[in-house]
Structures are given as C-alpha cells and as structure tokens.
mmCIF file of C-alpha atoms and ligand atoms in Angstrom:
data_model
loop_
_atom_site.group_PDB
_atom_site.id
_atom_site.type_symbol
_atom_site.label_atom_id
_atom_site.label_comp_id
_atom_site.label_asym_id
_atom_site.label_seq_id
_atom_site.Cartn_x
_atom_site.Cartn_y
_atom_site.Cartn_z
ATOM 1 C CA UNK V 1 0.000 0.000 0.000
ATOM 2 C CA UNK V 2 0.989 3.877 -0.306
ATOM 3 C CA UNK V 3 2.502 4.982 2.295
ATOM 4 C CA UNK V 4 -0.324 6.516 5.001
ATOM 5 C CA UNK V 5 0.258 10.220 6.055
ATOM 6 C CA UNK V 6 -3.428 11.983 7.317
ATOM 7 C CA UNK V 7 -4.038 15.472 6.314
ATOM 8 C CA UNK V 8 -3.419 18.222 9.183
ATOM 9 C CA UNK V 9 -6.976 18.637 9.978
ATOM 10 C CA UNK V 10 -7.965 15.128 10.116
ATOM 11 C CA UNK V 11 -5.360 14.515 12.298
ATOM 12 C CA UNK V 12 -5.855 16.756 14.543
ATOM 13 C CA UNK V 13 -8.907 15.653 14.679
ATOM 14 C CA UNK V 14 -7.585 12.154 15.289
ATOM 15 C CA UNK V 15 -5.750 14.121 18.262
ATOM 16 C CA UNK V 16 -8.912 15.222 20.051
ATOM 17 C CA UNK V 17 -10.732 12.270 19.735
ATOM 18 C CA UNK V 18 -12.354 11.102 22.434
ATOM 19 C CA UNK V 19 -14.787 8.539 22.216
ATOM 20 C CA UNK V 20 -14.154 6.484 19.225
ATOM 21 C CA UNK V 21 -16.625 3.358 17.708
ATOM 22 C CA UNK V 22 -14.945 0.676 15.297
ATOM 23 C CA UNK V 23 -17.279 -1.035 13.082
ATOM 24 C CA UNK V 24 -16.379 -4.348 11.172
ATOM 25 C CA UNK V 25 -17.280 -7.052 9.288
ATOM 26 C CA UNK V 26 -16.222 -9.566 7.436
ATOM 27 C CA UNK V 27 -13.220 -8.521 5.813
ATOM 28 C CA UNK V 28 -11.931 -8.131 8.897
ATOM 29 C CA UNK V 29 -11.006 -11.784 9.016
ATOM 30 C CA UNK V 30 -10.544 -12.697 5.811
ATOM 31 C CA UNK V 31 -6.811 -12.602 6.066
ATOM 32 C CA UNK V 32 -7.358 -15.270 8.435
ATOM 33 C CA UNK V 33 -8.753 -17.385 6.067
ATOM 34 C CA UNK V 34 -12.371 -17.193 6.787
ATOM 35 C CA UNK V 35 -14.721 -16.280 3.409
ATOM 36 C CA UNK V 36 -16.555 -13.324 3.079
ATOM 37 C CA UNK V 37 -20.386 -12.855 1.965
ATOM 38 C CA UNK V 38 -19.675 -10.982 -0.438
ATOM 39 C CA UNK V 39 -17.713 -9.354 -3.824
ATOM 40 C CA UNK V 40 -15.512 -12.570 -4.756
ATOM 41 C CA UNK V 41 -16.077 -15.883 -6.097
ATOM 42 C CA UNK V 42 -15.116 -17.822 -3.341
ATOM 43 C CA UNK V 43 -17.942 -15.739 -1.043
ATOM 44 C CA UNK V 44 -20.523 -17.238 1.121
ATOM 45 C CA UNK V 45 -23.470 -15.840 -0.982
ATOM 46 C CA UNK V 46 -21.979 -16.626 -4.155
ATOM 47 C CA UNK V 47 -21.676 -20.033 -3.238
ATOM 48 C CA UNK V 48 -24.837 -20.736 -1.499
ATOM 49 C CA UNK V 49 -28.313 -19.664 -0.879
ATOM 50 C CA UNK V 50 -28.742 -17.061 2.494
ATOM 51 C CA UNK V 51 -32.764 -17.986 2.176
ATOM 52 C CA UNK V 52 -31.373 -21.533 2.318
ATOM 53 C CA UNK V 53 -29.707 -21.237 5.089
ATOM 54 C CA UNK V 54 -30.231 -18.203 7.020
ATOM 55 C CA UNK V 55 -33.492 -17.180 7.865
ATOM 56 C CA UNK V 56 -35.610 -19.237 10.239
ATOM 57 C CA UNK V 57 -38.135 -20.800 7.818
ATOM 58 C CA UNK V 58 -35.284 -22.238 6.554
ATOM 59 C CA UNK V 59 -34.575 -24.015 9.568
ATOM 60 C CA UNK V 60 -37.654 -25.169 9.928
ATOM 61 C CA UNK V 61 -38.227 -26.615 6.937
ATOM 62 C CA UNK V 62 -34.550 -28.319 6.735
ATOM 63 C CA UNK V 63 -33.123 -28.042 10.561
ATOM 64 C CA UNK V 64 -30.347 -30.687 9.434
ATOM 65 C CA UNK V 65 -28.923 -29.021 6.484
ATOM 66 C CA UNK V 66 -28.507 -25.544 8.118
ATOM 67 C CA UNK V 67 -27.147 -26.896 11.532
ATOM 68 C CA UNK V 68 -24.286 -28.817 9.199
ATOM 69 C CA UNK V 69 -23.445 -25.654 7.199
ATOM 70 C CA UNK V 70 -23.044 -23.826 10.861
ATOM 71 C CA UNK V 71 -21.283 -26.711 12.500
ATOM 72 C CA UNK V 72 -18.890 -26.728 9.573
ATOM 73 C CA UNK V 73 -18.663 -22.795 9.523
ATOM 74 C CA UNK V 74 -17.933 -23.356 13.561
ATOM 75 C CA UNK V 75 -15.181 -25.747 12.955
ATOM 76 C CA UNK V 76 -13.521 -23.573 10.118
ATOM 77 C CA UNK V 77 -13.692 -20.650 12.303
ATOM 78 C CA UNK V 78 -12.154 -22.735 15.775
ATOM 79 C CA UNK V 79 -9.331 -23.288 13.225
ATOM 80 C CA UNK V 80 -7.871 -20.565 12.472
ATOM 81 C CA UNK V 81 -6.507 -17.320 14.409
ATOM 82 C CA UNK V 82 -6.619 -13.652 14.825
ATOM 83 C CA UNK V 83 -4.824 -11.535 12.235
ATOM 84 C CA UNK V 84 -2.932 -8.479 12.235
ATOM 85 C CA UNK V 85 -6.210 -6.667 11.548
ATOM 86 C CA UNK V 86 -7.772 -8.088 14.930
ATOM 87 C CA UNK V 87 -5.032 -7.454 16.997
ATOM 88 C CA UNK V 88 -4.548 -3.856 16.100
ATOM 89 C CA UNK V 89 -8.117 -3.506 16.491
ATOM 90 C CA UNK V 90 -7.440 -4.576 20.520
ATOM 91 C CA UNK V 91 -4.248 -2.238 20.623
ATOM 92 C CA UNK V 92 -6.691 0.518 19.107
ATOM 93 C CA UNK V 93 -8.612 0.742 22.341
ATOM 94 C CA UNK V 94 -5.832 1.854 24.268
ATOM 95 C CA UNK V 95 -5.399 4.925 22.400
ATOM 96 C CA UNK V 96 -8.292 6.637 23.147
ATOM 97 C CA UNK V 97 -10.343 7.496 26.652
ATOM 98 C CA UNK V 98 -13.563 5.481 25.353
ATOM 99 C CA UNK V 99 -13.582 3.054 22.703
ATOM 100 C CA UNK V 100 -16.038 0.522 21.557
ATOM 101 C CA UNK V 101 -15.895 -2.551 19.309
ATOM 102 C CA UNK V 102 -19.006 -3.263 17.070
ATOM 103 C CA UNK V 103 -18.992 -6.561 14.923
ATOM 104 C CA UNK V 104 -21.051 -8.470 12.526
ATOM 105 C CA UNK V 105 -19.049 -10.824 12.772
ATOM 106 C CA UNK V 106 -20.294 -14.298 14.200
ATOM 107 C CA UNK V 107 -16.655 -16.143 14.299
ATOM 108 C CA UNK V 108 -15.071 -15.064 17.909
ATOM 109 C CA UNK V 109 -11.880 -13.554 16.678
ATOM 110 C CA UNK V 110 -12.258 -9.967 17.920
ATOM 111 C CA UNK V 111 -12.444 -11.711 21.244
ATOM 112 C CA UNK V 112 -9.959 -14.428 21.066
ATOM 113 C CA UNK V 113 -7.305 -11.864 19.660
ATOM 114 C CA UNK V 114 -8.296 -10.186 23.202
ATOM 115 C CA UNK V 115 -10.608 -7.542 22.182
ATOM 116 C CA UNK V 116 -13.409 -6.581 25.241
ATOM 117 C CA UNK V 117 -16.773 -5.498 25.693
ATOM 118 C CA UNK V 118 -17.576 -6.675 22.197
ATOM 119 C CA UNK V 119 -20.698 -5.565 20.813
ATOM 120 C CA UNK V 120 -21.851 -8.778 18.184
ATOM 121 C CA UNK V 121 -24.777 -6.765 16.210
ATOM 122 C CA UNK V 122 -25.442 -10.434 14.683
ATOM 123 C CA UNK V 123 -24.814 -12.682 17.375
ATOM 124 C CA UNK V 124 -22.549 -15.508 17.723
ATOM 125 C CA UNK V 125 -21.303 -18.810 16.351
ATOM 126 C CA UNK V 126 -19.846 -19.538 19.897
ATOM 127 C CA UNK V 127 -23.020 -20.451 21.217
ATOM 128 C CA UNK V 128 -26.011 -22.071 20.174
ATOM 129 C CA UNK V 129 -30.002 -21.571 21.599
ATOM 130 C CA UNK V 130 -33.130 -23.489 21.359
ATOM 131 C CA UNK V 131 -34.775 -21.781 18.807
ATOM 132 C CA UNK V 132 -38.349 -22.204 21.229
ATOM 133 C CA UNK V 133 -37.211 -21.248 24.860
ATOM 134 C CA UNK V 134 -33.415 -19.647 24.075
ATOM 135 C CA UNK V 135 -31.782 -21.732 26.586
ATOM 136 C CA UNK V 136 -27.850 -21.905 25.684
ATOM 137 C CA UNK V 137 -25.238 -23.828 25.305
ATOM 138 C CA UNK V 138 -21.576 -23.615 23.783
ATOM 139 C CA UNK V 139 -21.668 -24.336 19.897
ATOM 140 C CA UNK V 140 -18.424 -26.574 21.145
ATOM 141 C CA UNK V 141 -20.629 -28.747 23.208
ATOM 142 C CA UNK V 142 -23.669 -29.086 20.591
ATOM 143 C CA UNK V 143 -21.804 -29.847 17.424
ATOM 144 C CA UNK V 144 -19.946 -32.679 19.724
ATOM 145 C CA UNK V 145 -23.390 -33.830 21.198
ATOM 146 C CA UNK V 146 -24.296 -34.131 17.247
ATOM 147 C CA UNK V 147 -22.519 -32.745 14.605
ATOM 148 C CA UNK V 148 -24.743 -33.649 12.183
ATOM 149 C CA UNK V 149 -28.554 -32.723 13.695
ATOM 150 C CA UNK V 150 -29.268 -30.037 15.931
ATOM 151 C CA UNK V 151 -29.172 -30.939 19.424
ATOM 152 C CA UNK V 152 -32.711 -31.605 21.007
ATOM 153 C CA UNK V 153 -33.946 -29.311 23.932
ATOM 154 C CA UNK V 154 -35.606 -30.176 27.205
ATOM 155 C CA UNK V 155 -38.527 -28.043 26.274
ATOM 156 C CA UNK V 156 -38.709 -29.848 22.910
ATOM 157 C CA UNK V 157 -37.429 -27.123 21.035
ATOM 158 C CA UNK V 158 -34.165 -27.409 19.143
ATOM 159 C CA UNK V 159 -30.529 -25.755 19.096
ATOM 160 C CA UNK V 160 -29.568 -23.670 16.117
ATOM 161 C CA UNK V 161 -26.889 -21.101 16.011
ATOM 162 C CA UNK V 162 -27.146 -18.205 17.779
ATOM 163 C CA UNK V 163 -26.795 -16.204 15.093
ATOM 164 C CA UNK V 164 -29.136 -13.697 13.607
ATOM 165 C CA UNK V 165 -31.078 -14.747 10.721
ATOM 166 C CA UNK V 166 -32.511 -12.492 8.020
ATOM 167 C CA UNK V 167 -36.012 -11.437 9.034
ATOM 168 C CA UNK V 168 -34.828 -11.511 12.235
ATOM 169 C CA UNK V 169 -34.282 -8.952 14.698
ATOM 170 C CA UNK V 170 -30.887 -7.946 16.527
ATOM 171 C CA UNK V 171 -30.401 -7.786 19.570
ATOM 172 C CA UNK V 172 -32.251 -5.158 21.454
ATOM 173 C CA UNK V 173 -29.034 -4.141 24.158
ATOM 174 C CA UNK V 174 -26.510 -4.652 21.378
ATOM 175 C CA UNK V 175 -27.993 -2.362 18.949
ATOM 176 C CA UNK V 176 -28.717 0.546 21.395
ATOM 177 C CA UNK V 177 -25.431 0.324 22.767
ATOM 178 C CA UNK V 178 -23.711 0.385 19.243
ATOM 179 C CA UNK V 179 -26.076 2.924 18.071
ATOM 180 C CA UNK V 180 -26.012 5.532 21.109
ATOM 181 C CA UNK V 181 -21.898 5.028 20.501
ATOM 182 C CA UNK V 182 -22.183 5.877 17.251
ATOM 183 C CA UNK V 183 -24.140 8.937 17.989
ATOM 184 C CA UNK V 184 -22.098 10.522 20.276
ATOM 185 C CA UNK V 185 -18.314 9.336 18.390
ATOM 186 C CA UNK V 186 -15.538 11.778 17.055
ATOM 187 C CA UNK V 187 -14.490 9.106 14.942
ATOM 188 C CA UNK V 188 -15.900 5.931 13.006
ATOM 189 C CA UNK V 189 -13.828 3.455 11.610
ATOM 190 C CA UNK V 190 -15.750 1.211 9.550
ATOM 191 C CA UNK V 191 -13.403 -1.674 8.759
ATOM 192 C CA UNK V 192 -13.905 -4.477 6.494
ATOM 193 C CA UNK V 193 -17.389 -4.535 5.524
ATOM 194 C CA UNK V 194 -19.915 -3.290 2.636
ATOM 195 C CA UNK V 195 -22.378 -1.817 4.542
ATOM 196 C CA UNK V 196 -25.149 -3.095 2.869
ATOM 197 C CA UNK V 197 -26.697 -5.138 5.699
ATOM 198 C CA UNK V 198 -29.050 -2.731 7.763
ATOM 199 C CA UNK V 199 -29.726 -1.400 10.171
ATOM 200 C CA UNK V 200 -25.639 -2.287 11.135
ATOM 201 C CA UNK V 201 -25.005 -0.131 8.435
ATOM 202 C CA UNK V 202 -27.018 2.493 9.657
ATOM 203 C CA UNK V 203 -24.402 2.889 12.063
ATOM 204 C CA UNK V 204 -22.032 4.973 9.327
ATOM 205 C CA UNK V 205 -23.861 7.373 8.615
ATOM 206 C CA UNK V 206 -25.324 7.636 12.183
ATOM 207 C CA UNK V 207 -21.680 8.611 13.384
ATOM 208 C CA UNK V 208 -21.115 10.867 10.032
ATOM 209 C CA UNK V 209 -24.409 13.018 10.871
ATOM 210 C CA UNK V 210 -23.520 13.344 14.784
ATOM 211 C CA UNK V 211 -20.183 14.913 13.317
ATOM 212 C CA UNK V 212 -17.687 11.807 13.557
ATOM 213 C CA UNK V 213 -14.943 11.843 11.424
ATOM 214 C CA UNK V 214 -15.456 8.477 9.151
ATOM 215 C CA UNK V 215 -12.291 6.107 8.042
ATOM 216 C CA UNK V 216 -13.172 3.444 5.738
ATOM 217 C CA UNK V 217 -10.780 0.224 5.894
ATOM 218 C CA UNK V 218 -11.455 -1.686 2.755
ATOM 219 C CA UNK V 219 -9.580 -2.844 -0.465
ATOM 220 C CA UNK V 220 -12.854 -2.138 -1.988
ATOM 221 C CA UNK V 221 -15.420 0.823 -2.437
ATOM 222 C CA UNK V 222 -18.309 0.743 -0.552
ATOM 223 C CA UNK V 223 -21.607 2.674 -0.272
ATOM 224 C CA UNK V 224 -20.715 4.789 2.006
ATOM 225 C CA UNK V 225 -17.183 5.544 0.900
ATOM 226 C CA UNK V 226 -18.691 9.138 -0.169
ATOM 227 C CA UNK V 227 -18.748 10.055 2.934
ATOM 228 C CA UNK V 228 -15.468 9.144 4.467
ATOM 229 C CA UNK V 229 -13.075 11.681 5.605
ATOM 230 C CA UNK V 230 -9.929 8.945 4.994
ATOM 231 C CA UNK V 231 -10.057 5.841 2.644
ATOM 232 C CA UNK V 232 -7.128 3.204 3.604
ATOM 233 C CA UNK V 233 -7.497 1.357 0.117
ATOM 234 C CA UNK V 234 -5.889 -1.853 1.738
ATOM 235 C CA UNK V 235 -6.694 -5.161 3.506
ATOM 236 C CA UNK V 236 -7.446 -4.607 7.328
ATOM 237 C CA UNK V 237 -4.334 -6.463 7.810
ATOM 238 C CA UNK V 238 -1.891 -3.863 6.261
ATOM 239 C CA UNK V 239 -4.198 -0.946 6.728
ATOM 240 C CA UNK V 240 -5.060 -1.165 10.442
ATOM 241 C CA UNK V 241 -1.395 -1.340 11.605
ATOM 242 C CA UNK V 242 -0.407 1.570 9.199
ATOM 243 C CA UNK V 243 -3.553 3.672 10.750
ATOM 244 C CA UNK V 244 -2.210 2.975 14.198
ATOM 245 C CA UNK V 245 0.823 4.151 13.465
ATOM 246 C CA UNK V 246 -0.310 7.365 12.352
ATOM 247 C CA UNK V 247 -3.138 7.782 14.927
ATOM 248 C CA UNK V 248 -0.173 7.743 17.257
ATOM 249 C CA UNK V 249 1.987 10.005 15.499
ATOM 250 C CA UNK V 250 -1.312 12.615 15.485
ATOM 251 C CA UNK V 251 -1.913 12.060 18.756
ATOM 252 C CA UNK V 252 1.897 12.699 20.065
ATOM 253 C CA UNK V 253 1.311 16.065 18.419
ATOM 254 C CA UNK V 254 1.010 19.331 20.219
ATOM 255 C CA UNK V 255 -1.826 21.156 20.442
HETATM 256 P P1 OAD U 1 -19.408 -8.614 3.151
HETATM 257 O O1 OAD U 1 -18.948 -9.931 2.645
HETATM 258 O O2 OAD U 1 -20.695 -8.087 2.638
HETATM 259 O O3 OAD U 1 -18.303 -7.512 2.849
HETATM 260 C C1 OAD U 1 -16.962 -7.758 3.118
HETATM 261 C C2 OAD U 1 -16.197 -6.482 2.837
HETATM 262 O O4 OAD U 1 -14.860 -6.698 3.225
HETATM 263 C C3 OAD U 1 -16.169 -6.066 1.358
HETATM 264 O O5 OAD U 1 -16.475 -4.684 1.255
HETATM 265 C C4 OAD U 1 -14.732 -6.350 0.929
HETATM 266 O O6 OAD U 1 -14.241 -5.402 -0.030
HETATM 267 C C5 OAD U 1 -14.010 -6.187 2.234
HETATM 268 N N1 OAD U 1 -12.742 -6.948 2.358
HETATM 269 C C6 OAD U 1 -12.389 -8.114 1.777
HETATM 270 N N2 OAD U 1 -11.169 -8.497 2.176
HETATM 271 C C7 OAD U 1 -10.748 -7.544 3.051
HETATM 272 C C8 OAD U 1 -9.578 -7.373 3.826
HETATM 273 N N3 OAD U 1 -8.564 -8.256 3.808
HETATM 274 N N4 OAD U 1 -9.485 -6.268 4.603
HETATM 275 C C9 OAD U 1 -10.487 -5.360 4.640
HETATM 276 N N5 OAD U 1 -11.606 -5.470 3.932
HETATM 277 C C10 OAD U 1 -11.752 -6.550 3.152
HETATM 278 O O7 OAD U 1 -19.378 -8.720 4.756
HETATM 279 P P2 OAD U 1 -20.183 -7.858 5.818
HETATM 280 O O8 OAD U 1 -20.190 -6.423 5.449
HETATM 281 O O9 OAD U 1 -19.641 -8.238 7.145
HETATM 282 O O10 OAD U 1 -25.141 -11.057 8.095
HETATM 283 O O11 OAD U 1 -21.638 -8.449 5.672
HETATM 284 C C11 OAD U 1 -22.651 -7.968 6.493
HETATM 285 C C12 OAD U 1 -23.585 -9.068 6.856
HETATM 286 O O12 OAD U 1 -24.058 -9.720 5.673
HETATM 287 C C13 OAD U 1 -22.986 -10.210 7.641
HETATM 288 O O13 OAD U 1 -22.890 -9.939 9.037
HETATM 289 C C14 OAD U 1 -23.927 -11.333 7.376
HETATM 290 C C15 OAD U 1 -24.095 -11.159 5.896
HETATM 291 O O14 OAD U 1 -25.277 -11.639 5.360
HETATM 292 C C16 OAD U 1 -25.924 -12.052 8.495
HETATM 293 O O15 OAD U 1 -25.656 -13.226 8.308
HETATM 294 C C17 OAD U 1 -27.152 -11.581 9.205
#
C-alpha cells in the first residue's frame, strides 16, 4: 500500500478524539482465512443460498442441512486465528479514553485476539439456543453432542446457532449500545465490511451526521465511501497497523 500520512486537519482531529466506535465485518477476518459474503467468487453468498440457510423458515423446513453448514462454519472458524487486523483492532482501544468494538461478525476472533466489551450486532457462532425457549449452550458442546442434527432441547425445542437470521431482529441491548456510541463518536472506523446489511449499516452514517470523522478500511469501495473523511485502500491487515501508526503520530502532536 501507499505509504499513510493523514491530512493536518484530520489529524488533529484524530488528536482530540475522544470517544471512538470501530465497526467491522467480514473482511476483517478474511486474512485469516475465513470467506466473506460478499464481492468474490469464493464468497458465502456466491456459493450458497442465504434464504437456504439463514433465515428461520429455513430451519424449519430443513433443521439438518442448516445446523451442518453452521457446524462446519464453527469448525472452520475454531481453526484458524486472529490476524494483524484483529489485533490492532485490541491495541486501538488503548489509544483513546472510550472506545467501543461493534462486529457483525459471528466467528469469535475480535475476542480471542483479546478484544473486550464486544458488541456482536449479529450474534454468535460460539453459542447455540433453542430456537423455542433460548436456553444456551456452547456451539463446542452441541456440534460434539451431534454434529450432524441439531441438538434436542428439554422443552422440545431445538438448538440452532445463535446467530441472527434475516427477518430476524438484533439484539435489542446490542444495537442501542452500538447505536447511542455511534451517535455521540468523534471518529468511526468502519473496517472491512460493505455496509449493505441494515440497520448495522445504519451505524455509518449515524456517526457521520452526529459529526464523527469516518475512516473506511477496505480494499474495496463501498456505499458509504462518499462520505469518508480517509479511505485506507488496503486489507485490514496492512491498513489497520499503518492507521495505528499514524493515529499515534497525530496524537503525540502538540496542540
Ligand atoms: P461482506 O462480505 O458483505 O463484505 C466484506 C467487505 O470486506 C467487502 O467490502 C470487501 O471489499 C471487504 N474486504 C475483503 N477483504 C478484506 C480485507 N482483507 N481487509 C479489509 N476489507 C476486506 O461482509 P459484511 O459487510 O460483514 O449477516 O456483511 C454484512 C452481513 O451480511 C454479515 O454480518 C452477514 C451477511 O449476510 C448475516 O448473516 C445476518
């Protein structure tokens, strides 16, 4: 990538900021190996069906075939590790007084590169719930049970991912908390995803009309690039680390 030096005013913007929201997606872990949805031959929708396989009538109608495509997504996910994107992403909270992680991500690696109070806007492949009472248990633990049916419940319900499906809706604490964040920010990075999922994408232009400066991560244009104050044109792997290094540069600055 070019090398990254921010323009004066967005970095001393950068030097100010206070309370600061990152918002990723997929992309974000793509350098770990894991596929994205979208924009490449080898993504997840290219390849199969979301009203297939994600969205609760389809579980009804063929429980077995979407709790195998989760168990397998599960064990692909288990198997590989954080990247340099994730891990800048935890050093990222140290620089600044308030800083909160928002994911759509479903695969744990925010977390297991040591990222906290992770806000999952689409749930969590960690865990799965009865799909009639919501008791849970760890994914670990059901796809061992039976890796190739979901698990029955004691209520007579049965396990499914605890993911959110499409036609679902996301969870009520997560998305105030993400969207109240996003609100009040002086910066957004959006890392890693193309926005086109809402309302999660909402959250871009939430922080761009409550006067956060916007950073878009991403090899690729997105929607909302318009309205970014900074476009790192690189993966999240490259990009992040070289944003870090300059938010600390702006941030050693005098006022
Ligand atoms: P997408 O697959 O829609 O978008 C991935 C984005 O990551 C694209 O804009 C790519 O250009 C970008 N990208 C690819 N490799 C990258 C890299 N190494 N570094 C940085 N960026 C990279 O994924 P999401 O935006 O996360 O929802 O998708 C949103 C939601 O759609 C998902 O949470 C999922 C899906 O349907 C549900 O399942 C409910």
């Amino acid at each position: 990538m070019e090398p990254l030096v921010l323009p004066p005013e967005l970095c001393r913007r950068l030097r100010d900021a206070e309370r600061v929201v990152a918002f990723t997606g997929a992309g974000v872990s793509q350098e770990s190996g894991l596929a994205t949805f979208r924009g490449r031959d080898d993504a997840l929708w290219q390849r199969f069906r979301p009203e297939e396989l994600a969205t609760p009538q389809a579980f009804e109608r063929h429980p077995r075939r979407v709790w195998q495509w989760y168990a397998s997504r599960f064990g692909t996910a288990s198997a590989v590790e954080p990247n340099p994107a994730h891990h800048a992403l935890v050093r990222f909270a140290d620089l600044f007084p308030s800083f909160l992680l928002v994911t759509q991500n479903v695969d744990g690696l925010h977390q297991r590169a040591g990222s906290r109070g992770v806000v999952e806007l689409h749930g969590t492949l960690r865990h799965a719930r009865c799909h009639a009472c919501d008791r849970r248990m760890e994914m670990r633990d059901a796809v061992e049970r039976s890796p190739e049916e979901p698990p029955a419940c004691a209520c007579g319900g049965l396990f499914r991912p605890a993911v959110v499906w499409f036609g679902e809706p996301l969870p009520l604490a997560a998305l105030e908390r993400a969207t109240t964040a996003a609100a009040g920010a002086d910066l957004l990075l959006a890392v890693g995803t193309s926005a086109t999922v809402f309302p999660a994408a909402g959250l871009i232009e939430l922080a761009h009309r409550g006067g956060a400066a916007v950073i878009e991560v991403n090899p690729q244009p997105t929607a909302f690039s318009g309205l970014a104050d900074l476009r790192v044109t690189a993966p999240a792997g490259v990009g992040l680390p070289a944003l870090e290094a300059e938010v600390r540069r702006c941030r050693r600055a005098p006022s």
